[in-house]
Each structure stands twice: as structure tokens, then as C-alpha cells.
PDB file of C-alpha atoms in Angstrom:
ATOM      1  CA  LEU A 195      61.574 130.857 -47.856  1.00  0.00           C
ATOM      2  CA  SER A 196      63.494 131.665 -44.676  1.00  0.00           C
ATOM      3  CA  VAL A 197      63.420 128.294 -42.907  1.00  0.00           C
ATOM      4  CA  GLY A 198      66.859 127.231 -44.166  1.00  0.00           C
ATOM      5  CA  SER A 199      68.482 130.474 -43.096  1.00  0.00           C
ATOM      6  CA  LEU A 200      66.750 130.343 -39.711  1.00  0.00           C
ATOM      7  CA  THR A 201      68.109 126.830 -39.228  1.00  0.00           C
ATOM      8  CA  GLY A 202      71.617 128.114 -39.914  1.00  0.00           C
ATOM      9  CA  LEU A 203      71.167 131.145 -37.662  1.00  0.00           C
ATOM     10  CA  ALA A 204      69.828 129.017 -34.805  1.00  0.00           C
ATOM     11  CA  SER A 205      72.736 126.582 -35.068  1.00  0.00           C
ATOM     12  CA  VAL A 206      75.287 129.406 -35.121  1.00  0.00           C
ATOM     13  CA  TRP A 207      73.775 131.302 -32.199  1.00  0.00           C
ATOM     14  CA  ALA A 208      73.484 128.128 -30.118  1.00  0.00           C
ATOM     15  CA  SER A 209      77.134 127.241 -30.728  1.00  0.00           C
ATOM     16  CA  THR A 210      78.795 130.591 -29.970  1.00  0.00           C
ATOM     17  CA  LEU A 211      81.501 130.595 -27.318  1.00  0.00           C
ATOM     18  CA  ALA A 212      79.277 132.595 -24.955  1.00  0.00           C
ATOM     19  CA  THR A 213      76.367 130.161 -25.305  1.00  0.00           C
ATOM     20  CA  GLN A 214      78.571 127.095 -24.893  1.00  0.00           C
ATOM     21  CA  THR A 215      80.255 128.609 -21.832  1.00  0.00           C
ATOM     22  CA  MET A 216      76.861 129.244 -20.271  1.00  0.00           C
ATOM     23  CA  ALA A 217      75.809 125.713 -21.169  1.00  0.00           C
ATOM     24  CA  GLU A 218      78.841 124.272 -19.390  1.00  0.00           C
ATOM     25  CA  ASP A 219      78.185 126.438 -16.321  1.00  0.00           C
ATOM     26  CA  VAL A 220      74.428 125.779 -16.157  1.00  0.00           C
ATOM     27  CA  HIS A 221      73.253 122.889 -18.337  1.00  0.00           C
ATOM     28  CA  TRP A 222      73.624 121.827 -21.966  1.00  0.00           C
ATOM     29  CA  THR A 223      69.937 122.498 -22.573  1.00  0.00           C
ATOM     30  CA  VAL A 224      70.862 126.199 -22.648  1.00  0.00           C
ATOM     31  CA  MET A 225      72.070 125.591 -26.195  1.00  0.00           C
ATOM     32  CA  VAL A 226      68.773 123.972 -27.131  1.00  0.00           C
ATOM     33  CA  LEU A 227      66.690 126.768 -25.601  1.00  0.00           C
ATOM     34  CA  THR A 228      68.832 129.371 -27.351  1.00  0.00           C
ATOM     35  CA  ALA A 229      68.249 127.803 -30.763  1.00  0.00           C
ATOM     36  CA  LEU A 230      64.508 127.490 -30.138  1.00  0.00           C
ATOM     37  CA  ALA A 231      64.281 131.081 -28.927  1.00  0.00           C
ATOM     38  CA  VAL A 232      66.172 132.417 -31.948  1.00  0.00           C
ATOM     39  CA  GLY A 233      64.003 130.479 -34.400  1.00  0.00           C
ATOM     40  CA  THR A 234      60.769 131.481 -32.680  1.00  0.00           C
ATOM     41  CA  ALA A 235      61.763 135.156 -32.468  1.00  0.00           C
ATOM     42  CA  ALA A 236      62.565 135.250 -36.181  1.00  0.00           C
ATOM     43  CA  GLY A 237      59.260 133.531 -36.925  1.00  0.00           C
ATOM     44  CA  VAL A 238      57.417 136.156 -34.863  1.00  0.00           C
ATOM     45  CA  VAL A 239      59.141 138.898 -36.859  1.00  0.00           C
ATOM     46  CA  ASN A 240      57.987 137.210 -40.064  1.00  0.00           C
ATOM     47  CA  GLY A 241      54.462 136.968 -38.686  1.00  0.00           C
ATOM     48  CA  LEU A 242      54.334 140.607 -37.608  1.00  0.00           C
ATOM     49  CA  ILE A 243      55.560 141.842 -40.983  1.00  0.00           C
ATOM     50  CA  ILE A 244      53.139 139.647 -42.937  1.00  0.00           C
ATOM     51  CA  ALA A 245      50.043 139.736 -40.726  1.00  0.00           C
ATOM     52  CA  TYR A 246      50.178 143.302 -39.448  1.00  0.00           C
ATOM     53  CA  GLY A 247      52.527 144.971 -41.923  1.00  0.00           C
ATOM     54  CA  LYS A 248      50.518 143.552 -44.860  1.00  0.00           C
ATOM     55  CA  VAL A 249      53.706 142.589 -46.697  1.00  0.00           C
ATOM     56  CA  VAL A 250      53.374 139.710 -49.159  1.00  0.00           C
ATOM     57  CA  SER A 251      54.696 136.528 -47.522  1.00  0.00           C
ATOM     58  CA  PHE A 252      57.027 135.816 -50.447  1.00  0.00           C
ATOM     59  CA  ILE A 253      58.792 139.154 -50.025  1.00  0.00           C
ATOM     60  CA  ALA A 254      58.853 139.089 -46.222  1.00  0.00           C
ATOM     61  CA  THR A 255      60.334 135.598 -45.960  1.00  0.00           C
ATOM     62  CA  LEU A 256      62.761 136.315 -48.805  1.00  0.00           C
ATOM     63  CA  ALA A 257      64.018 139.331 -46.855  1.00  0.00           C
ATOM     64  CA  MET A 258      64.316 137.220 -43.706  1.00  0.00           C
ATOM     65  CA  MET A 259      66.180 134.535 -45.649  1.00  0.00           C
ATOM     66  CA  ILE A 260      68.823 137.057 -46.705  1.00  0.00           C
ATOM     67  CA  ALA A 261      68.980 138.871 -43.352  1.00  0.00           C
ATOM     68  CA  ALA A 262      69.184 135.711 -41.222  1.00  0.00           C
ATOM     69  CA  ARG A 263      71.959 134.263 -43.375  1.00  0.00           C
ATOM     70  CA  GLY A 264      73.855 137.539 -43.158  1.00  0.00           C
ATOM     71  CA  LEU A 265      73.428 137.706 -39.378  1.00  0.00           C
ATOM     72  CA  ALA A 266      74.676 134.124 -39.057  1.00  0.00           C
ATOM     73  CA  GLU A 267      77.776 135.073 -41.050  1.00  0.00           C
ATOM     74  CA  MET A 268      78.377 138.118 -38.838  1.00  0.00           C
ATOM     75  CA  ILE A 269      78.025 136.141 -35.605  1.00  0.00           C
ATOM     76  CA  SER A 270      80.277 133.299 -36.729  1.00  0.00           C
ATOM     77  CA  GLY A 271      82.699 135.398 -38.721  1.00  0.00           C
ATOM     78  CA  ARG A 272      82.134 132.800 -41.462  1.00  0.00           C
ATOM     79  CA  GLN A 273      84.013 130.326 -39.276  1.00  0.00           C
ATOM     80  CA  THR A 274      82.917 126.883 -38.149  1.00  0.00           C
ATOM     81  CA  GLN A 275      82.030 126.804 -34.444  1.00  0.00           C
ATOM     82  CA  VAL A 276      82.743 123.361 -33.035  1.00  0.00           C
ATOM     83  CA  VAL A 277      80.503 122.121 -30.206  1.00  0.00           C
ATOM     84  CA  SER A 278      82.535 121.058 -27.166  1.00  0.00           C
ATOM     85  CA  VAL A 279      79.793 120.646 -24.533  1.00  0.00           C
ATOM     86  CA  ASP A 280      79.961 116.978 -23.550  1.00  0.00           C
ATOM     87  CA  GLY A 281      76.400 116.727 -22.256  1.00  0.00           C
ATOM     88  CA  PHE A 282      74.990 118.050 -25.536  1.00  0.00           C
ATOM     89  CA  LEU A 283      77.124 115.715 -27.626  1.00  0.00           C
ATOM     90  CA  ASP A 284      76.372 112.685 -25.465  1.00  0.00           C
ATOM     91  CA  PHE A 285      72.625 113.249 -25.688  1.00  0.00           C
ATOM     92  CA  PHE A 286      72.430 113.681 -29.454  1.00  0.00           C
ATOM     93  CA  ARG A 287      74.810 110.812 -30.133  1.00  0.00           C
ATOM     94  CA  ALA A 288      72.803 108.423 -27.975  1.00  0.00           C
ATOM     95  CA  ASP A 289      70.429 105.670 -29.078  1.00  0.00           C
ATOM     96  CA  VAL A 290      67.116 104.752 -27.501  1.00  0.00           C
ATOM     97  CA  ILE A 291      66.249 101.056 -27.986  1.00  0.00           C
ATOM     98  CA  GLY A 292      68.631 101.047 -30.915  1.00  0.00           C
ATOM     99  CA  VAL A 293      67.164 104.106 -32.636  1.00  0.00           C
ATOM    100  CA  PRO A 294      69.167 107.375 -32.784  1.00  0.00           C
ATOM    101  CA  VAL A 295      67.852 110.265 -30.691  1.00  0.00           C
ATOM    102  CA  LEU A 296      67.581 112.440 -33.816  1.00  0.00           C
ATOM    103  CA  VAL A 297      65.111 109.987 -35.337  1.00  0.00           C
ATOM    104  CA  TRP A 298      63.053 110.060 -32.146  1.00  0.00           C
ATOM    105  CA  ILE A 299      62.994 113.863 -32.232  1.00  0.00           C
ATOM    106  CA  PHE A 300      61.770 113.771 -35.837  1.00  0.00           C
ATOM    107  CA  ALA A 301      59.052 111.302 -34.884  1.00  0.00           C
ATOM    108  CA  VAL A 302      57.919 113.307 -31.849  1.00  0.00           C
ATOM    109  CA  VAL A 303      57.723 116.552 -33.840  1.00  0.00           C
ATOM    110  CA  ALA A 304      55.784 114.796 -36.619  1.00  0.00           C
ATOM    111  CA  VAL A 305      53.285 113.262 -34.180  1.00  0.00           C
ATOM    112  CA  ALA A 306      52.878 116.572 -32.338  1.00  0.00           C
ATOM    113  CA  GLY A 307      52.305 118.313 -35.664  1.00  0.00           C
ATOM    114  CA  TRP A 308      49.730 115.721 -36.685  1.00  0.00           C
ATOM    115  CA  PHE A 309      47.862 116.105 -33.399  1.00  0.00           C
ATOM    116  CA  LEU A 310      47.932 119.918 -33.594  1.00  0.00           C
ATOM    117  CA  PHE A 311      46.789 119.926 -37.207  1.00  0.00           C
ATOM    118  CA  ASN A 312      44.088 117.256 -36.994  1.00  0.00           C
ATOM    119  CA  ARG A 313      42.797 117.263 -33.434  1.00  0.00           C
ATOM    120  CA  THR A 314      42.745 120.912 -32.363  1.00  0.00           C
ATOM    121  CA  THR A 315      40.846 124.073 -33.216  1.00  0.00           C
ATOM    122  CA  PHE A 316      44.173 125.658 -34.135  1.00  0.00           C
ATOM    123  CA  GLY A 317      44.658 123.093 -36.907  1.00  0.00           C
ATOM    124  CA  ARG A 318      41.178 123.572 -38.335  1.00  0.00           C
ATOM    125  CA  ARG A 319      41.639 127.325 -38.300  1.00  0.00           C
ATOM    126  CA  THR A 320      44.981 126.953 -40.048  1.00  0.00           C
ATOM    127  CA  VAL A 321      43.338 125.051 -42.905  1.00  0.00           C
ATOM    128  CA  ALA A 322      40.584 127.666 -43.116  1.00  0.00           C
ATOM    129  CA  VAL A 323      43.004 130.600 -43.147  1.00  0.00           C
ATOM    130  CA  GLY A 324      45.146 128.870 -45.750  1.00  0.00           C
ATOM    131  CA  GLY A 325      42.121 128.279 -47.949  1.00  0.00           C
ATOM    132  CA  ASN A 326      40.484 131.708 -47.781  1.00  0.00           C
ATOM    133  CA  LEU A 327      41.580 134.627 -45.607  1.00  0.00           C
ATOM    134  CA  GLU A 328      38.443 136.696 -46.097  1.00  0.00           C
ATOM    135  CA  ALA A 329      36.052 133.808 -45.456  1.00  0.00           C
ATOM    136  CA  SER A 330      38.012 132.947 -42.302  1.00  0.00           C
ATOM    137  CA  ARG A 331      37.758 136.534 -41.092  1.00  0.00           C
ATOM    138  CA  LEU A 332      34.004 136.582 -41.712  1.00  0.00           C
ATOM    139  CA  ALA A 333      33.730 133.272 -39.819  1.00  0.00           C
ATOM    140  CA  GLY A 334      35.118 134.974 -36.734  1.00  0.00           C
ATOM    141  CA  ILE A 335      38.737 133.817 -36.879  1.00  0.00           C
ATOM    142  CA  LYS A 336      41.270 136.438 -35.822  1.00  0.00           C
ATOM    143  CA  VAL A 337      43.282 135.996 -39.007  1.00  0.00           C
ATOM    144  CA  GLN A 338      46.163 138.328 -38.197  1.00  0.00           C
ATOM    145  CA  ARG A 339      46.830 136.777 -34.811  1.00  0.00           C
ATOM    146  CA  HIS A 340      46.535 133.284 -36.235  1.00  0.00           C
ATOM    147  CA  LEU A 341      49.056 134.054 -38.987  1.00  0.00           C
ATOM    148  CA  LEU A 342      51.430 135.334 -36.316  1.00  0.00           C
ATOM    149  CA  TYR A 343      51.096 132.049 -34.415  1.00  0.00           C
ATOM    150  CA  VAL A 344      51.678 129.999 -37.578  1.00  0.00           C
ATOM    151  CA  TYR A 345      54.874 131.847 -38.492  1.00  0.00           C
ATOM    152  CA  ALA A 346      56.100 131.664 -34.895  1.00  0.00           C
ATOM    153  CA  LEU A 347      55.512 127.893 -35.017  1.00  0.00           C
ATOM    154  CA  SER A 348      57.411 127.694 -38.294  1.00  0.00           C
ATOM    155  CA  GLY A 349      60.327 129.551 -36.687  1.00  0.00           C
ATOM    156  CA  LEU A 350      60.218 127.204 -33.688  1.00  0.00           C
ATOM    157  CA  THR A 351      60.515 124.148 -35.919  1.00  0.00           C
ATOM    158  CA  ALA A 352      63.403 125.798 -37.774  1.00  0.00           C
ATOM    159  CA  GLY A 353      65.075 126.202 -34.380  1.00  0.00           C
ATOM    160  CA  ILE A 354      64.499 122.506 -33.678  1.00  0.00           C
ATOM    161  CA  ALA A 355      66.102 121.703 -37.029  1.00  0.00           C
ATOM    162  CA  GLY A 356      69.070 123.875 -36.043  1.00  0.00           C
ATOM    163  CA  VAL A 357      69.513 121.909 -32.829  1.00  0.00           C
ATOM    164  CA  MET A 358      69.270 118.604 -34.688  1.00  0.00           C
ATOM    165  CA  MET A 359      71.855 119.794 -37.197  1.00  0.00           C
ATOM    166  CA  LEU A 360      74.179 120.748 -34.350  1.00  0.00           C
ATOM    167  CA  GLY A 361      73.683 117.316 -32.843  1.00  0.00           C
ATOM    168  CA  ARG A 362      74.414 115.581 -36.144  1.00  0.00           C
ATOM    169  CA  THR A 363      77.371 117.656 -37.371  1.00  0.00           C
ATOM    170  CA  THR A 364      78.662 118.875 -33.935  1.00  0.00           C
ATOM    171  CA  ALA A 365      79.386 122.253 -35.548  1.00  0.00           C
ATOM    172  CA  GLY A 366      77.553 125.515 -36.098  1.00  0.00           C
ATOM    173  CA  THR A 367      78.189 127.338 -39.361  1.00  0.00           C
ATOM    174  CA  SER A 368      76.428 129.975 -41.411  1.00  0.00           C
ATOM    175  CA  THR A 369      76.097 127.491 -44.282  1.00  0.00           C
ATOM    176  CA  ASN A 370      73.919 125.141 -42.237  1.00  0.00           C
ATOM    177  CA  GLY A 371      70.497 124.841 -43.829  1.00  0.00           C
ATOM    178  CA  LEU A 372      71.685 126.272 -47.162  1.00  0.00           C
ATOM    179  CA  TYR A 373      68.987 125.723 -49.820  1.00  0.00           C
ATOM    180  CA  TYR A 374      66.852 123.858 -47.293  1.00  0.00           C
ATOM    181  CA  GLU A 375      63.914 126.091 -48.191  1.00  0.00           C
ATOM    182  CA  LEU A 376      63.836 124.372 -51.596  1.00  0.00           C
ATOM    183  CA  GLU A 377      63.945 120.944 -49.959  1.00  0.00           C
ATOM    184  CA  VAL A 378      61.091 121.962 -47.661  1.00  0.00           C
ATOM    185  CA  ILE A 379      58.891 123.253 -50.469  1.00  0.00           C
ATOM    186  CA  ALA A 380      59.597 120.139 -52.521  1.00  0.00           C
ATOM    187  CA  ALA A 381      58.760 117.761 -49.670  1.00  0.00           C
ATOM    188  CA  VAL A 382      55.540 119.600 -48.836  1.00  0.00           C
ATOM    189  CA  VAL A 383      54.375 119.745 -52.453  1.00  0.00           C
ATOM    190  CA  VAL A 384      55.191 116.089 -53.113  1.00  0.00           C
ATOM    191  CA  GLY A 385      53.357 115.301 -49.873  1.00  0.00           C
ATOM    192  CA  GLY A 386      50.139 116.668 -51.368  1.00  0.00           C
ATOM    193  CA  THR A 387      49.864 120.155 -49.870  1.00  0.00           C
ATOM    194  CA  LEU A 388      48.346 122.658 -52.290  1.00  0.00           C
ATOM    195  CA  LEU A 389      50.491 125.732 -52.889  1.00  0.00           C
ATOM    196  CA  ILE A 390      47.306 127.797 -53.092  1.00  0.00           C
ATOM    197  CA  GLY A 391      46.417 126.600 -49.588  1.00  0.00           C
ATOM    198  CA  GLY A 392      43.430 124.899 -48.045  1.00  0.00           C
ATOM    199  CA  ARG A 393      44.598 121.296 -48.254  1.00  0.00           C
ATOM    200  CA  GLY A 394      47.487 119.313 -46.841  1.00  0.00           C
ATOM    201  CA  THR A 395      48.427 116.650 -44.326  1.00  0.00           C
ATOM    202  CA  ILE A 396      51.278 116.105 -41.898  1.00  0.00           C
ATOM    203  CA  VAL A 397      51.476 112.447 -42.920  1.00  0.00           C
ATOM    204  CA  GLY A 398      51.834 113.469 -46.560  1.00  0.00           C
ATOM    205  CA  THR A 399      54.591 115.913 -45.675  1.00  0.00           C
ATOM    206  CA  VAL A 400      56.466 113.249 -43.692  1.00  0.00           C
ATOM    207  CA  ILE A 401      56.202 110.920 -46.693  1.00  0.00           C
ATOM    208  CA  GLY A 402      57.502 113.731 -48.914  1.00  0.00           C
ATOM    209  CA  VAL A 403      60.471 114.241 -46.584  1.00  0.00           C
ATOM    210  CA  LEU A 404      61.272 110.528 -46.606  1.00  0.00           C
ATOM    211  CA  ILE A 405      61.002 110.372 -50.401  1.00  0.00           C
ATOM    212  CA  PHE A 406      63.488 113.202 -50.839  1.00  0.00           C
ATOM    213  CA  ALA A 407      65.828 111.756 -48.209  1.00  0.00           C
ATOM    214  CA  MET A 408      65.752 108.458 -50.072  1.00  0.00           C
ATOM    215  CA  LEU A 409      66.366 110.177 -53.413  1.00  0.00           C
ATOM    216  CA  THR A 410      69.309 112.104 -51.959  1.00  0.00           C
ATOM    217  CA  ASN A 411      70.840 108.865 -50.691  1.00  0.00           C
ATOM    218  CA  VAL A 412      70.330 107.182 -54.081  1.00  0.00           C
ATOM    219  CA  PHE A 413      71.885 110.149 -55.881  1.00  0.00           C
ATOM    220  CA  THR A 414      74.846 110.160 -53.491  1.00  0.00           C
ATOM    221  CA  ILE A 415      75.427 106.408 -53.782  1.00  0.00           C
ATOM    222  CA  ASN A 416      75.475 106.765 -57.566  1.00  0.00           C
ATOM    223  CA  ASN A 417      77.944 109.672 -57.366  1.00  0.00           C
ATOM    224  CA  LEU A 418      75.514 112.126 -58.937  1.00  0.00           C
ATOM    225  CA  SER A 419      76.797 115.692 -58.660  1.00  0.00           C
ATOM    226  CA  ILE A 420      75.007 118.256 -56.477  1.00  0.00           C
ATOM    227  CA  SER A 421      74.090 120.233 -59.600  1.00  0.00           C
ATOM    228  CA  ALA A 422      72.475 117.193 -61.194  1.00  0.00           C
ATOM    229  CA  GLN A 423      70.652 116.433 -57.952  1.00  0.00           C
ATOM    230  CA  ASN A 424      69.214 119.957 -57.885  1.00  0.00           C
ATOM    231  CA  VAL A 425      68.049 119.619 -61.499  1.00  0.00           C
ATOM    232  CA  ALA A 426      66.315 116.329 -60.683  1.00  0.00           C
ATOM    233  CA  LYS A 427      64.660 117.737 -57.563  1.00  0.00           C
ATOM    234  CA  GLY A 428      63.516 120.818 -59.469  1.00  0.00           C
ATOM    235  CA  ALA A 429      61.932 118.605 -62.114  1.00  0.00           C
ATOM    236  CA  ILE A 430      60.145 116.602 -59.411  1.00  0.00           C
ATOM    237  CA  ILE A 431      58.690 119.806 -57.939  1.00  0.00           C
ATOM    238  CA  VAL A 432      57.388 120.927 -61.341  1.00  0.00           C
ATOM    239  CA  VAL A 433      55.804 117.539 -62.036  1.00  0.00           C
ATOM    240  CA  ALA A 434      54.198 117.482 -58.564  1.00  0.00           C
ATOM    241  CA  VAL A 435      52.700 120.955 -59.049  1.00  0.00           C
ATOM    242  CA  LEU A 436      51.389 120.056 -62.511  1.00  0.00           C
ATOM    243  CA  LEU A 437      49.737 116.936 -61.088  1.00  0.00           C
ATOM    244  CA  GLN A 438      48.264 118.998 -58.248  1.00  0.00           C
ATOM    245  CA  GLN A 439      46.731 121.460 -60.701  1.00  0.00           C
ATOM    246  CA  ARG A 440      45.309 118.649 -62.810  1.00  0.00           C
ATOM    247  CA  PHE A 441      43.741 116.935 -59.806  1.00  0.00           C
ATOM    248  CA  ALA A 442      42.405 120.258 -58.495  1.00  0.00           C
ATOM    249  CA  ARG A 443      40.714 121.006 -61.817  1.00  0.00           C
ATOM    250  CA  ARG A 444      39.267 117.500 -61.939  1.00  0.00           C
ATOM    251  CA  SER A 445      37.906 117.849 -58.391  1.00  0.00           C
ATOM    252  CA  ALA A 446      36.402 121.240 -59.206  1.00  0.00           C
ATOM    253  CA  SER A 447      34.661 119.871 -62.296  1.00  0.00           C
ATOM    254  CA  THR A 448      33.079 117.039 -60.320  1.00  0.00           C
TER     255      THR A 448
END
């Protein structure tokens, strides 16, 4: 639940006057590293609270969602922080063989996620832990440490999203990533990942993201209000979950 707020916090922290000044004195990648560090650190905090503090993930990430958004507002003073570092702007506005850099970043992250999930021990352990914590523990997986790694990875990707948002909008604000947690859940569910855990694919999630991006564009072109868009997306989530449950019961019966 905290990924949207972490995206906003990362974008705000990376675009503060102090960070941008350092970026101009050293290199524009300072802004990128700052956003990634902020996202990862928040993810580690989530992981520690959930894995070692035994707090339910819903409550822990809900608390982080509120706290991260509040911290972003404090840092920015609820003001928009415009990016003025030329190197940063030039990089994220560039095209590679006619394709925007932001699209390439999305593709690289998706491919890296697919490889990690499908071709490494970490990915197989993630599926096992998501399916059954106790069985994973009995199988010799260090469940607590693995959960910490997973939440840290989630925070890292939220930091990447914050950087991409900075590159697209050229401004850091505490409202960046607002309600993105709902978009994320919707895309993952539509992509076939079970909310109860144990099954999911990166390819499915990417397809879910593209479906919702396409729907948002269609809604915008047809001048559908934000409220109506949220109602439609909420309905899609409910239908996707109902279909998941039906398929799960059918699989269990066979």
C-alpha cells in the first residue's frame, strides 16, 4: 500500500535544492541515487516491521503510506520543486533509436524482474514464501530475511518510479504517486497474480500495466472524469478477483 507514497517521497527528496546543488557540483546521477536510496531505505523499514516486528503487512504498509506522504509534504513544504539540472533533464528527455528513455527503463526493469523471478533461486523462494510461510520455513528458507529482501526490492522499484516521474514531469511534489497503490494492485491482479499468494508472473503484470495505461488513455480521450475512471477501475479489480477465485476453486476441484 505504500508504493505510491514512496514514489512521491523519492521524487521530492531527489529534487530538493540541496540534492540538485550536489548534482550540479558532482553529477546528475546524484539525484537518481538519492531517489533509489530513499525508496530502498523505506522498503527496508517495511520489511523489518513486517518480518521481524510481526506486524501484519496491510497495517505496516498503510502506516508507511501515511508517514511517507507526510514526510514528502514536510520536505517540500507542499510546494512543487522544479528540476533545473540540465544533465538530468537531457538524459530523460532523450530518445534511443526513436524510443524514449523512460520506455527503455521500463523494459529493462521488466526484463530484470522476469529474470530474477524465473531464473534465480530468489524468485523460486519468493513464490514459495508467498504461497505458504510455514512450509517455506520448514523447507529451510530463511523466511524473515527473504521478506526483508522482497520489501527492500519493492522500495527500490518505487524509487525507480520516482526518478522516472521526475524525468517525465521535471518536478518533484508530494502529490506524485497519489493513489498509485490502487493502480499497482489493479495491474497485478489483472495480470493474474493471486492475492493469496503463490502464483503470478512478471509478464502478466506487465500486460496488466499496459491494459490500465490503455484504459486511462481511452478514458482521457473520451473526457471521462477522474471519479468515473476510479469507479471503472474499481469494478475491473472486483471482476478480476472474482474470476481469480472461480479459477482457483476450479483448479482445486480438478
